[in-house]
């Protein structure tokens, strides 16, 4: 990894799902179309939003949505070729942006050439050991990912699969990638990951490895697998659930768990990604999406913003074929084509809020490992103080009800929500601190230092 770039764990990430972002065809095509430059064209926008990491969804040849890989060593022709990839990496690094790849190593697509060859030749084929195929019946059956027959599970007890996955990861790290998101890491034995990560770190000791883990023993998974971090789904769920239910007590319980996790690793935090309903849709509008963003940018962790969330884009995740389409939309060819009002109602104001709060995070990097002290909590009001290792503090108030005066401590107001119902921010100089107390706007928030 480039020594002049920020550590990936310290980066603020913008997550992009390339197949959707660039508007590709729904299925693999032999036609080569150079769409990765479309992503490259948005790197300045990424930086101007306040991020310095690009977390890419699948870019390797796949049959449909990218998670049914058919060739881990080839860029999907719907996106471009190796030259397009190399240009994206070079341009990103030149702008001080890290790049994370999405590795699908729990399973492959049913049309993967090795799997097709085994099905054709039978159990005596030398590559049969790569998969978990049952040949005892009239026709072969195989283990698949969560009931999806077209997603063929790899045999993670095979040393050849360890070699395969490690070699793929090393190949693209050699090509300039800064790390990997390991898709469905929770479905793979940690013993397998431990072997792979050891091999990868022998070649790339600073590679950043993120495991997708939805629930369970996060700390144990990190320790046993050798990854750097996992996706903090517990915090994601508590954020939006507390907002829509007007019940900050749920979040407070989760914040205690979050601090416990932080003692062992720095969690990957998010309020949206390519698999979940967008935050604006989830919490009912861009105004309260701002509350979620305040939490993302002031709590400990490595924050990631899902593309479109900064533009207040709506999108409902549905459990059906094509149910991800609404949360994986295309972006214009360049930022110059964004309308003045933004890409959705409230979009321009919410992006400015991202710039403000991500800028605040850059100026206070100690927040990445801060501990949380809850000062006051009710259904509609939460006040907490972040504590840094060297005595730094920051106090945050989140209000889902009418305007209320709360204890914020001595110091200055750093940021405040808009005084009306818009999703933007107001003037912190307009907020007076009297004896350590300040008034939090109705359905708004306040940050003091």
Coordinates of C-alpha atoms in Angstrom, one line a residue, residues 217-402:
X217 CA -19.5 -12.9 18.2
X218 CA -17.8 -10.0 16.4
X219 CA -14.8 -9.9 18.7
X220 CA -14.2 -13.7 18.5
X221 CA -14.6 -13.6 14.7
X222 CA -11.9 -10.9 14.4
X223 CA -9.5 -12.7 16.8
X224 CA -10.0 -16.2 15.2
X225 CA -10.1 -15.2 11.5
X226 CA -7.2 -12.7 11.3
X227 CA -9.3 -9.9 9.7
X228 CA -9.0 -6.3 10.9
X229 CA -12.6 -5.6 11.4
X230 CA -16.2 -6.6 10.7
X231 CA -19.4 -4.8 9.7
X232 CA -21.2 -3.4 12.7
X233 CA -24.8 -4.4 11.9
X234 CA -25.8 -4.2 15.5
X235 CA -25.2 -0.5 15.6
X236 CA -26.8 0.0 12.1
X237 CA -30.0 -1.6 13.3
X238 CA -30.1 0.2 16.6
X239 CA -29.6 3.6 14.9
X240 CA -32.6 3.5 12.5
X241 CA -34.8 1.5 14.9
X242 CA -34.3 4.0 17.7
X243 CA -35.1 6.9 15.4
X244 CA -38.3 5.5 14.0
X245 CA -39.6 4.1 17.3
X246 CA -38.5 7.3 19.3
X247 CA -36.7 5.0 21.6
X248 CA -33.1 6.0 22.3
X249 CA -32.9 3.4 25.0
X250 CA -32.3 0.7 22.3
X251 CA -29.3 2.6 21.0
X252 CA -27.9 3.2 24.4
X253 CA -27.8 -0.5 25.1
X254 CA -26.0 -1.0 21.8
X255 CA -23.5 1.7 22.5
X256 CA -22.3 -0.3 25.5
X257 CA -21.7 -3.3 23.2
X258 CA -20.1 -1.0 20.7
X259 CA -17.5 0.3 23.2
X260 CA -16.8 -3.4 24.2
X261 CA -16.1 -4.2 20.5
X262 CA -13.8 -1.2 20.2
X263 CA -11.5 -2.6 22.9
X264 CA -10.6 -5.4 20.5
X265 CA -10.9 -3.9 17.0
X266 CA -12.2 -0.8 15.3
X267 CA -15.7 -1.6 13.8
X268 CA -16.7 -0.8 10.3
X269 CA -19.7 1.5 10.8
X270 CA -22.4 2.5 8.4
X271 CA -26.0 3.7 8.1
X272 CA -26.6 2.3 4.6
X273 CA -25.1 -0.2 2.2
X274 CA -25.9 -2.2 -1.0
X275 CA -28.0 -4.8 0.9
X276 CA -30.4 -2.6 3.1
X277 CA -33.2 -0.1 2.7
X278 CA -31.7 3.4 2.3
X279 CA -31.5 5.4 5.5
X280 CA -33.8 8.2 4.2
X281 CA -36.5 5.6 3.4
X282 CA -35.9 3.8 6.7
X283 CA -36.2 6.7 9.0
X284 CA -38.9 8.6 7.1
X285 CA -37.0 11.5 5.5
X286 CA -33.7 13.5 5.1
X287 CA -34.2 15.5 8.4
X288 CA -34.0 12.4 10.6
X289 CA -31.4 10.9 8.3
X290 CA -29.2 13.7 9.6
X291 CA -29.5 12.3 13.1
X292 CA -28.2 9.0 11.8
X293 CA -25.3 10.8 10.1
X294 CA -24.4 12.6 13.4
X295 CA -24.1 9.2 15.0
X296 CA -22.0 7.8 12.2
X297 CA -19.6 10.6 12.3
X298 CA -19.2 11.0 16.1
X299 CA -19.1 7.4 17.3
X300 CA -16.0 5.2 17.3
X301 CA -15.3 3.1 14.2
X302 CA -14.3 3.4 10.6
X303 CA -17.3 5.1 8.9
X304 CA -18.6 4.3 5.5
X305 CA -21.2 6.3 3.5
X306 CA -23.2 4.4 0.8
X307 CA -23.4 6.3 -2.5
X308 CA -26.7 8.1 -2.8
X309 CA -27.3 8.4 0.9
X310 CA -25.4 11.7 0.8
X311 CA -27.9 12.9 -1.9
X312 CA -30.9 11.8 0.2
X313 CA -31.8 9.2 -2.3
X314 CA -34.7 6.9 -1.3
X315 CA -34.8 3.2 -1.9
X316 CA -36.6 0.2 -0.5
X317 CA -34.9 -3.2 -0.2
X318 CA -37.4 -6.0 -1.1
X319 CA -37.0 -9.7 -0.7
X320 CA -37.8 -10.7 -4.3
X321 CA -36.0 -11.0 -7.6
X322 CA -34.8 -7.6 -8.5
X323 CA -35.4 -6.4 -5.0
X324 CA -32.0 -4.7 -4.8
X325 CA -32.5 -2.6 -7.9
X326 CA -33.9 0.4 -6.0
X327 CA -31.0 0.6 -3.7
X328 CA -28.3 0.2 -6.4
X329 CA -29.2 3.0 -8.9
X330 CA -27.1 4.5 -11.7
X331 CA -25.4 7.8 -11.1
X332 CA -24.9 10.4 -13.9
X333 CA -21.7 10.2 -15.9
X334 CA -20.1 13.1 -13.9
X335 CA -20.9 15.2 -10.9
X336 CA -21.5 18.2 -13.2
X337 CA -24.9 16.7 -14.1
X338 CA -26.2 16.8 -10.5
X339 CA -29.2 19.2 -10.4
X340 CA -28.7 22.2 -8.2
X341 CA -31.3 20.9 -5.7
X342 CA -29.6 17.5 -5.6
X343 CA -30.5 14.1 -6.9
X344 CA -33.5 13.8 -4.6
X345 CA -35.6 16.1 -2.4
X346 CA -33.2 17.5 0.3
X347 CA -30.2 16.1 -1.6
X348 CA -28.2 19.3 -1.8
X349 CA -28.7 20.1 1.9
X350 CA -27.9 16.6 3.0
X351 CA -24.7 16.5 1.0
X352 CA -23.6 19.8 2.6
X353 CA -24.3 18.2 6.0
X354 CA -22.1 15.3 5.0
X355 CA -19.4 17.7 4.1
X356 CA -19.7 19.5 7.5
X357 CA -19.8 16.4 9.6
X358 CA -17.2 14.4 7.7
X359 CA -15.0 17.5 8.0
X360 CA -15.6 17.5 11.7
X361 CA -14.5 13.9 11.8
X362 CA -11.3 14.7 10.0
X363 CA -10.5 17.5 12.4
X364 CA -11.1 15.2 15.4
X365 CA -9.6 11.9 14.4
X366 CA -9.5 10.7 18.0
X367 CA -13.2 10.0 17.6
X368 CA -12.3 6.8 15.8
X369 CA -11.5 5.2 19.1
X370 CA -13.5 7.3 21.5
X371 CA -15.6 5.8 24.3
X372 CA -19.2 6.9 24.9
X373 CA -20.7 8.3 28.1
X374 CA -24.5 8.7 28.1
X375 CA -25.4 11.8 30.0
X376 CA -29.2 11.8 29.5
X377 CA -31.6 9.5 27.7
X378 CA -35.4 9.4 27.2
X379 CA -37.5 8.1 24.3
X380 CA -36.9 11.3 22.3
X381 CA -33.7 12.8 23.7
X382 CA -30.2 11.4 23.8
X383 CA -27.2 13.3 25.1
X384 CA -23.8 11.6 25.1
X385 CA -20.2 12.6 25.5
X386 CA -17.3 11.1 23.5
X387 CA -14.0 10.7 25.4
X388 CA -10.6 10.5 23.7
X389 CA -7.6 8.7 25.0
X390 CA -5.8 12.0 25.7
X391 CA -8.6 13.8 27.5
X392 CA -10.5 15.1 24.4
X393 CA -14.3 15.4 24.7
X394 CA -17.2 16.1 22.4
X395 CA -20.9 16.3 23.5
X396 CA -23.7 15.3 21.2
X397 CA -27.5 15.9 21.7
X398 CA -30.0 14.2 19.4
X399 CA -33.6 15.3 19.7
X400 CA -36.7 13.7 18.1
X401 CA -39.2 15.9 19.9
X402 CA -39.8 19.6 20.6

